[in-house]
């Protein structure tokens, strides 16, 4: 029976997988372990390499996810597919020092900790050759999330060991998206957690490329909002609402331009609604549903279903806005009123109509 399950999230890591599995086997000698590599589809053959190794070593397994993305969800699904009383999470790109895993496990056991974190920022640790702007960004993110994880030197770490009983206690309170699974686990515990840390020196990435981008940063803020607001609303709602705010910006700009030019309120409001709908679809597809983004033909089908779902919203929007306008309210108040009611309608209908049919429905 494994005493440690190692979960490795991997996306486009073909060049790193053989060396990582080799290094892990060496580092974990003497322990009873299993390794689960969670590969998101990238058509680069990463999963084939893992399966090849799994054929020769039954301690290794691959979870391949099709049409899905997300580091945090990959870690959660890998952890839930495992069985050991302790779980380690380590990147596939060899930046984390795998020789620290047995020490993290030993410390977690000895001190009866829920989580043992490998830290770059405590005495003895280092970010290695990580670019100074990346270190600043990581430190800024740490400072912003300080209220959720007091006393921790490196809450942005993606390298840690966690006790299964702890995972089971918090798993239903996780945000479950984005990049920051450790912060998510700690915030979900609401202070009822015992954390220990050990220092390590981060290595540089030799192969493959970083997946840090605008979506990762947007998800980080949504993770903070989700936990700081007491997890009242579904995780996706925060991104949908943020996109909705930009949609209102688009809406009001177009309305302002067209109403000034034509003086026809109803026509201006209709075109402004269409413009906002279009920009909302594309932003939602990249950000709100970025983990299961519609592409190619599915994307165009998605646009059409989004229009269809939102056209009822648009009718509601027009009816309410026209009614408010006829009540002699200023045109922009009337426009905004219609847009707010339509946005609520749109969230609930498009969640199942446009992007539904997968985990989106279940959150
Ligand atoms: N399964 C899965 N793994 C992912 C995804 N995004 C990132 N990963 C993996 O998560 C780990 C961390 O991602 P990186 O891009 O290395 O992030 P980082 O370490 O903050 O950035 P760098 O320092 O530039 O490498 C790597 O093993 C990636 O392959 C994803 O969407 N799905
Ligand atoms: Mg990395």
Short mmCIF file of C-alpha atoms and ligand atoms in Angstrom, two decimals:
data_model
loop_
_atom_site.label_atom_id
_atom_site.label_comp_id
_atom_site.label_asym_id
_atom_site.label_seq_id
_atom_site.Cartn_x
_atom_site.Cartn_y
_atom_site.Cartn_z
CA UNK A 1 0.00 0.00 0.00
CA UNK A 2 1.54 3.35 -0.97
CA UNK A 3 2.41 5.68 1.91
CA UNK A 4 2.83 8.62 -0.46
CA UNK A 5 1.01 9.56 -3.68
CA UNK A 6 2.91 12.00 -5.86
CA UNK A 7 0.72 14.12 -8.15
CA UNK A 8 2.39 15.77 -11.14
CA UNK A 9 0.40 18.26 -13.24
CA UNK A 10 1.79 18.36 -16.77
CA UNK A 11 0.95 20.38 -19.84
CA UNK A 12 3.37 20.34 -22.77
CA UNK A 13 6.13 18.72 -20.73
CA UNK A 14 7.25 16.00 -23.12
CA UNK A 15 10.95 16.78 -22.80
CA UNK A 16 10.83 16.84 -19.00
CA UNK A 17 8.79 13.72 -18.21
CA UNK A 18 11.48 11.00 -18.58
CA UNK A 19 14.01 12.90 -16.45
CA UNK A 20 11.38 13.76 -13.84
CA UNK A 21 10.13 10.18 -13.42
CA UNK A 22 13.72 8.97 -13.19
CA UNK A 23 14.62 11.60 -10.60
CA UNK A 24 11.50 10.87 -8.55
CA UNK A 25 12.24 7.16 -8.48
CA UNK A 26 15.70 7.87 -7.12
CA UNK A 27 14.52 10.44 -4.61
CA UNK A 28 11.74 8.21 -3.27
CA UNK A 29 13.87 5.06 -2.87
CA UNK A 30 12.96 3.40 0.42
CA UNK A 31 9.41 4.78 0.42
CA UNK A 32 6.30 3.01 -0.76
CA UNK A 33 4.97 5.43 -3.36
CA UNK A 34 2.76 5.89 -6.40
CA UNK A 35 2.95 8.67 -8.99
CA UNK A 36 0.00 10.06 -10.91
CA UNK A 37 0.77 12.36 -13.81
CA UNK A 38 -2.24 14.46 -14.85
CA UNK A 39 -1.76 15.42 -18.48
CA UNK A 40 -3.96 17.93 -20.25
CA UNK A 41 -4.32 17.36 -23.95
CA UNK A 42 -1.74 19.23 -26.02
CA UNK A 43 -1.18 16.78 -28.91
CA UNK A 44 2.51 16.65 -28.01
CA UNK A 45 2.66 13.04 -26.78
CA UNK A 46 3.34 13.80 -23.10
CA UNK A 47 0.74 11.20 -22.10
CA UNK A 48 2.33 8.53 -24.32
CA UNK A 49 5.63 8.92 -22.52
CA UNK A 50 3.94 8.54 -19.14
CA UNK A 51 2.01 5.46 -20.27
CA UNK A 52 5.19 3.93 -21.68
CA UNK A 53 6.77 4.20 -18.24
CA UNK A 54 3.58 2.97 -16.56
CA UNK A 55 3.78 -0.20 -18.64
CA UNK A 56 7.09 -0.96 -17.00
CA UNK A 57 6.33 0.37 -13.52
CA UNK A 58 2.87 -0.17 -12.02
CA UNK A 59 3.52 2.56 -9.45
CA UNK A 60 3.15 5.12 -12.24
CA UNK A 61 -0.20 6.13 -13.74
CA UNK A 62 -1.48 8.69 -16.19
CA UNK A 63 -4.69 10.65 -16.10
CA UNK A 64 -5.28 12.23 -19.48
CA UNK A 65 -7.88 14.97 -19.72
CA UNK A 66 -9.35 15.90 -23.08
CA UNK A 67 -10.57 19.42 -23.82
CA UNK A 68 -9.69 20.53 -20.30
CA UNK A 69 -7.09 22.89 -18.85
CA UNK A 70 -6.11 24.02 -15.40
CA UNK A 71 -3.28 23.37 -13.00
CA UNK A 72 -5.41 23.44 -9.83
CA UNK A 73 -8.12 21.15 -11.19
CA UNK A 74 -5.43 18.77 -12.50
CA UNK A 75 -3.89 18.57 -9.00
CA UNK A 76 -7.26 18.03 -7.33
CA UNK A 77 -8.30 15.30 -9.74
CA UNK A 78 -4.90 13.61 -9.40
CA UNK A 79 -5.14 13.73 -5.60
CA UNK A 80 -8.66 12.32 -5.65
CA UNK A 81 -7.55 9.47 -7.92
CA UNK A 82 -4.87 8.40 -5.44
CA UNK A 83 -4.99 6.44 -2.20
CA UNK A 84 -2.03 7.15 0.09
CA UNK A 85 -2.45 8.92 3.46
CA UNK A 86 -0.06 11.67 2.28
CA UNK A 87 0.05 13.41 -1.10
CA UNK A 88 2.86 15.37 -2.70
CA UNK A 89 2.33 17.89 -5.50
CA UNK A 90 5.34 18.67 -7.68
CA UNK A 91 5.71 20.37 -11.09
CA UNK A 92 6.73 18.35 -14.12
CA UNK A 93 9.31 20.86 -15.32
CA UNK A 94 12.08 19.87 -12.85
CA UNK A 95 12.05 23.30 -11.19
CA UNK A 96 11.15 21.71 -7.86
CA UNK A 97 13.83 19.81 -5.98
CA UNK A 98 12.40 16.29 -5.79
CA UNK A 99 15.04 15.23 -3.22
CA UNK A 100 13.11 17.33 -0.70
CA UNK A 101 9.95 15.19 -0.98
CA UNK A 102 10.97 12.57 1.65
CA UNK A 103 11.92 15.38 4.05
CA UNK A 104 8.60 17.14 3.53
CA UNK A 105 6.80 13.86 4.23
CA UNK A 106 8.92 13.14 7.32
CA UNK A 107 8.35 16.62 8.71
CA UNK A 108 4.59 16.47 8.06
CA UNK A 109 4.41 13.12 9.88
CA UNK A 110 6.71 14.09 12.75
CA UNK A 111 4.92 17.35 13.46
CA UNK A 112 1.45 16.07 12.61
CA UNK A 113 1.04 18.84 10.06
CA UNK A 114 -1.76 19.09 7.53
CA UNK A 115 0.51 20.67 4.94
CA UNK A 116 4.32 20.76 4.55
CA UNK A 117 5.34 23.49 2.10
CA UNK A 118 8.61 23.75 0.18
CA UNK A 119 9.42 27.45 0.47
CA UNK A 120 11.64 29.65 -1.66
CA UNK A 121 11.41 32.60 0.68
CA UNK A 122 12.42 31.27 4.09
CA UNK A 123 16.04 31.24 5.30
CA UNK A 124 17.97 28.71 3.24
CA UNK A 125 15.55 28.87 0.32
CA UNK A 126 16.01 30.68 -2.98
CA UNK A 127 14.22 31.49 -6.21
CA UNK A 128 17.40 30.50 -8.07
CA UNK A 129 17.61 32.11 -11.48
CA UNK A 130 13.96 33.09 -11.66
CA UNK A 131 13.74 36.48 -13.43
CA UNK A 132 13.55 39.43 -10.98
CA UNK A 133 10.17 40.58 -12.37
CA UNK A 134 8.75 37.08 -11.78
CA UNK A 135 10.04 37.15 -8.19
CA UNK A 136 8.42 40.57 -7.68
CA UNK A 137 5.12 39.31 -9.11
CA UNK A 138 5.22 36.22 -6.88
CA UNK A 139 6.01 38.35 -3.80
CA UNK A 140 3.22 40.80 -4.65
CA UNK A 141 0.76 37.91 -4.99
CA UNK A 142 1.97 36.61 -1.61
CA UNK A 143 1.42 40.03 0.00
CA UNK A 144 -2.08 40.35 -1.51
CA UNK A 145 -3.12 36.98 -0.16
CA UNK A 146 -1.51 37.46 3.28
CA UNK A 147 -4.85 37.70 5.09
CA UNK A 148 -5.83 34.26 3.80
CA UNK A 149 -2.63 32.49 4.81
CA UNK A 150 -0.98 34.24 7.73
CA UNK A 151 2.48 33.20 8.83
CA UNK A 152 3.41 31.40 5.64
CA UNK A 153 6.56 32.48 3.79
CA UNK A 154 5.62 31.04 0.38
CA UNK A 155 1.89 30.60 -0.18
CA UNK A 156 2.52 30.80 -3.95
CA UNK A 157 4.53 27.58 -3.84
CA UNK A 158 3.34 24.77 -6.09
CA UNK A 159 5.47 22.20 -4.24
CA UNK A 160 4.11 20.66 -1.04
CA UNK A 161 2.93 17.58 0.83
CA UNK A 162 -0.61 17.39 2.19
CA UNK A 163 -2.35 14.97 4.52
CA UNK A 164 -5.29 13.14 2.96
CA UNK A 165 -7.60 13.66 5.93
CA UNK A 166 -7.01 17.41 5.54
CA UNK A 167 -7.72 17.30 1.80
CA UNK A 168 -10.96 15.45 2.45
CA UNK A 169 -11.99 18.07 5.01
CA UNK A 170 -11.52 21.06 2.67
CA UNK A 171 -12.00 19.66 -0.83
CA UNK A 172 -15.60 20.81 -1.17
CA UNK A 173 -14.68 24.38 -0.25
CA UNK A 174 -12.00 24.78 -2.91
CA UNK A 175 -12.19 27.36 -5.66
CA UNK A 176 -10.60 24.63 -7.76
CA UNK A 177 -9.43 26.70 -10.70
CA UNK A 178 -6.36 28.63 -11.77
CA UNK A 179 -2.76 28.06 -10.70
CA UNK A 180 -2.64 28.51 -6.94
CA UNK A 181 -3.75 25.21 -5.47
CA UNK A 182 -1.77 25.59 -2.22
CA UNK A 183 -3.29 29.00 -1.47
CA UNK A 184 -6.70 27.54 -2.30
CA UNK A 185 -6.23 24.63 0.15
CA UNK A 186 -5.04 26.92 2.93
CA UNK A 187 -7.76 29.53 2.40
CA UNK A 188 -10.42 26.79 2.32
CA UNK A 189 -9.31 25.63 5.79
CA UNK A 190 -10.22 29.00 7.36
CA UNK A 191 -7.45 28.87 9.94
CA UNK A 192 -8.07 25.28 11.01
CA UNK A 193 -4.79 24.02 9.67
CA UNK A 194 -1.29 23.20 10.81
CA UNK A 195 1.39 24.17 8.27
CA UNK A 196 5.14 23.55 8.37
CA UNK A 197 7.75 24.72 5.85
CA UNK A 198 11.13 23.60 4.55
CA UNK A 199 13.44 25.69 2.36
CA UNK A 200 14.56 24.74 -1.15
CA UNK A 201 16.35 26.32 -4.06
CA UNK A 202 14.22 26.55 -7.17
CA UNK A 203 15.83 25.34 -10.40
CA UNK A 204 15.48 26.87 -13.86
CA UNK A 205 13.28 25.42 -16.53
CA UNK A 206 15.50 23.69 -19.11
CA UNK A 207 12.80 22.62 -21.60
CA UNK A 208 9.29 23.73 -22.47
CA UNK A 209 7.69 27.04 -21.75
CA UNK A 210 6.00 28.78 -18.85
CA UNK A 211 2.18 28.79 -18.78
CA UNK A 212 1.92 32.00 -16.79
CA UNK A 213 -0.35 34.46 -18.61
CA UNK A 214 -3.20 36.96 -18.25
CA UNK A 215 -5.68 34.20 -17.46
CA UNK A 216 -3.53 32.94 -14.59
CA UNK A 217 -3.41 36.45 -13.11
CA UNK A 218 -7.19 36.94 -13.54
CA UNK A 219 -7.81 33.55 -11.87
CA UNK A 220 -5.60 34.56 -8.95
CA UNK A 221 -7.79 37.60 -8.20
CA UNK A 222 -10.94 35.51 -8.55
CA UNK A 223 -9.51 32.97 -6.10
CA UNK A 224 -8.94 35.78 -3.57
CA UNK A 225 -12.44 37.19 -4.13
CA UNK A 226 -14.00 33.76 -3.82
CA UNK A 227 -12.45 33.05 -0.42
CA UNK A 228 -12.63 36.62 0.90
CA UNK A 229 -16.36 36.78 0.09
CA UNK A 230 -17.01 33.66 2.13
CA UNK A 231 -17.63 31.41 -0.91
CA UNK A 232 -21.19 32.60 -1.32
CA UNK A 233 -21.45 32.41 -5.10
CA UNK A 234 -20.36 29.78 -7.62
CA UNK A 235 -16.66 30.13 -8.47
CA UNK A 236 -17.32 31.08 -12.07
CA UNK A 237 -19.68 33.87 -11.24
CA UNK A 238 -16.86 36.24 -10.25
CA UNK A 239 -15.20 36.06 -13.65
CA UNK A 240 -18.53 36.26 -15.44
CA UNK A 241 -19.39 39.37 -13.43
CA UNK A 242 -15.99 40.93 -14.19
CA UNK A 243 -16.52 40.29 -17.90
CA UNK A 244 -20.04 41.69 -17.49
CA UNK A 245 -18.57 44.96 -16.21
CA UNK A 246 -16.41 45.26 -19.34
CA UNK A 247 -19.53 44.42 -21.38
CA UNK A 248 -21.34 47.31 -19.74
CA UNK A 249 -18.42 49.55 -20.71
CA UNK A 250 -18.73 48.40 -24.33
CA UNK A 251 -22.48 48.77 -24.13
CA UNK A 252 -22.43 52.32 -22.79
CA UNK A 253 -19.70 53.48 -25.23
CA UNK A 254 -21.59 52.15 -28.24
CA UNK A 255 -24.88 53.47 -26.92
CA UNK A 256 -23.36 56.90 -26.32
CA UNK A 257 -21.80 57.06 -29.79
CA UNK A 258 -24.88 55.85 -31.66
CA UNK A 259 -27.41 57.82 -29.64
CA UNK A 260 -25.38 60.99 -30.14
CA UNK A 261 -25.18 60.30 -33.87
CA UNK A 262 -28.73 59.08 -34.55
CA UNK A 263 -30.94 60.23 -31.70
CA UNK A 264 -32.79 56.90 -32.05
CA UNK A 265 -32.66 55.33 -28.61
CA UNK A 266 -34.15 51.93 -29.36
CA UNK A 267 -31.86 51.28 -32.36
CA UNK A 268 -28.80 52.49 -30.41
CA UNK A 269 -29.68 50.27 -27.45
CA UNK A 270 -30.18 47.23 -29.72
CA UNK A 271 -26.80 47.65 -31.44
CA UNK A 272 -25.03 48.36 -28.15
CA UNK A 273 -26.54 45.12 -26.77
CA UNK A 274 -25.22 43.15 -29.75
CA UNK A 275 -21.71 44.64 -29.41
CA UNK A 276 -21.59 43.89 -25.67
CA UNK A 277 -22.88 40.35 -26.27
CA UNK A 278 -20.14 39.64 -28.79
CA UNK A 279 -17.31 40.97 -26.66
CA UNK A 280 -18.74 39.17 -23.61
CA UNK A 281 -18.76 35.85 -25.43
CA UNK A 282 -15.11 36.04 -26.45
CA UNK A 283 -13.90 37.28 -23.07
CA UNK A 284 -15.91 34.64 -21.23
CA UNK A 285 -14.59 31.96 -23.54
CA UNK A 286 -10.99 32.94 -22.75
CA UNK A 287 -11.31 33.83 -19.06
CA UNK A 288 -14.48 32.50 -17.39
CA UNK A 289 -14.45 29.21 -19.27
CA UNK A 290 -10.76 29.23 -20.22
CA UNK A 291 -10.32 25.78 -18.67
CA UNK A 292 -12.74 24.32 -21.21
CA UNK A 293 -12.46 26.91 -23.93
CA UNK A 294 -14.49 26.39 -27.08
CA UNK A 295 -12.30 26.38 -30.17
CA UNK A 296 -12.71 26.09 -33.94
CA UNK A 297 -16.17 24.96 -34.95
CA UNK A 298 -17.26 24.47 -31.35
CA UNK A 299 -16.46 28.14 -30.77
CA UNK A 300 -18.67 29.29 -33.63
CA UNK A 301 -21.44 27.01 -32.45
CA UNK A 302 -20.84 28.52 -29.02
CA UNK A 303 -21.20 32.08 -30.35
CA UNK A 304 -24.50 31.14 -31.96
CA UNK A 305 -25.85 29.45 -28.83
CA UNK A 306 -24.62 32.41 -26.76
CA UNK A 307 -26.51 34.78 -29.08
CA UNK A 308 -29.58 32.54 -28.89
CA UNK A 309 -29.49 32.35 -25.08
CA UNK A 310 -28.76 36.05 -24.79
CA UNK A 311 -31.34 37.14 -27.35
CA UNK A 312 -34.05 36.44 -24.79
CA UNK A 313 -31.91 38.43 -22.36
CA UNK A 314 -31.68 41.15 -24.98
CA UNK A 315 -35.46 41.27 -25.35
CA UNK A 316 -35.79 41.56 -21.58
CA UNK A 317 -33.08 44.22 -21.71
CA UNK A 318 -34.88 46.22 -24.43
CA UNK A 319 -38.25 45.94 -22.74
CA UNK A 320 -36.94 47.09 -19.36
CA UNK A 321 -34.72 49.83 -20.82
CA UNK A 322 -37.53 51.18 -23.01
CA UNK A 323 -39.92 51.10 -20.06
CA UNK A 324 -37.43 53.01 -17.89
CA UNK A 325 -36.75 55.47 -20.73
CA UNK A 326 -40.46 56.15 -21.16
CA UNK A 327 -40.60 56.81 -17.42
CA UNK A 328 -38.37 59.83 -18.25
CA UNK A 329 -35.22 58.43 -16.66
CA UNK A 330 -31.94 59.57 -18.27
CA UNK A 331 -31.08 57.38 -21.27
CA UNK A 332 -27.96 55.96 -19.64
CA UNK A 333 -29.83 54.89 -16.49
CA UNK A 334 -32.42 53.19 -18.68
CA UNK A 335 -29.66 51.46 -20.70
CA UNK A 336 -27.80 50.34 -17.60
CA UNK A 337 -30.98 49.03 -15.91
CA UNK A 338 -31.78 46.85 -18.91
CA UNK A 339 -28.18 45.57 -19.08
CA UNK A 340 -27.99 44.53 -15.40
CA UNK A 341 -31.14 42.41 -15.51
CA UNK A 342 -30.01 40.84 -18.79
CA UNK A 343 -26.55 40.02 -17.34
CA UNK A 344 -28.10 37.95 -14.54
CA UNK A 345 -30.28 36.10 -16.99
CA UNK A 346 -27.29 35.50 -19.26
CA UNK A 347 -25.10 33.98 -16.53
CA UNK A 348 -27.55 31.30 -15.56
CA UNK A 349 -28.69 30.39 -19.06
CA UNK A 350 -25.30 30.35 -20.85
CA UNK A 351 -23.66 28.34 -18.03
CA UNK A 352 -25.62 25.33 -19.18
CA UNK A 353 -26.62 26.31 -22.71
CA UNK A 354 -23.26 27.45 -24.12
CA UNK A 355 -20.53 26.00 -21.91
CA UNK A 356 -22.57 23.39 -20.06
CA UNK A 357 -22.36 19.66 -20.24
CA UNK A 358 -19.15 19.37 -18.24
CA UNK A 359 -18.00 20.26 -14.73
CA UNK A 360 -19.16 23.84 -15.29
CA UNK A 361 -22.63 22.59 -14.53
CA UNK A 362 -21.68 21.02 -11.28
CA UNK A 363 -19.97 23.99 -9.57
N1 LIG B 1 -2.38 19.31 -16.30
C1 LIG B 1 -2.03 20.59 -16.40
N2 LIG B 1 -0.81 20.99 -15.97
C2 LIG B 1 -0.49 22.30 -16.09
C3 LIG B 1 -1.35 23.26 -16.64
N3 LIG B 1 -0.74 24.48 -16.63
C4 LIG B 1 0.47 24.26 -16.08
N4 LIG B 1 0.64 22.96 -15.78
C5 LIG B 1 1.80 22.30 -15.16
O1 LIG B 1 1.98 22.90 -13.90
C6 LIG B 1 3.35 23.06 -13.62
C7 LIG B 1 3.66 24.52 -13.38
O2 LIG B 1 3.50 25.27 -14.57
P1 LIG B 1 4.61 26.29 -15.09
O3 LIG B 1 4.22 26.81 -16.42
O4 LIG B 1 5.94 25.63 -14.97
O5 LIG B 1 4.45 27.45 -14.04
P2 LIG B 1 5.57 28.17 -13.25
O6 LIG B 1 6.51 27.15 -12.67
O7 LIG B 1 4.89 29.11 -12.33
O8 LIG B 1 6.28 29.01 -14.39
P3 LIG B 1 7.82 28.92 -14.89
O9 LIG B 1 8.66 29.36 -13.74
O10 LIG B 1 7.92 29.86 -16.02
O11 LIG B 1 8.07 27.49 -15.29
C8 LIG B 1 4.08 22.44 -14.80
O12 LIG B 1 4.38 21.10 -14.50
C9 LIG B 1 3.08 22.53 -15.93
O13 LIG B 1 3.27 21.53 -16.90
C10 LIG B 1 -2.63 22.81 -17.10
O14 LIG B 1 -3.47 23.56 -17.59
N5 LIG B 1 -2.91 21.49 -16.95
MG1 LIG B 2 7.59 25.91 -13.84
#
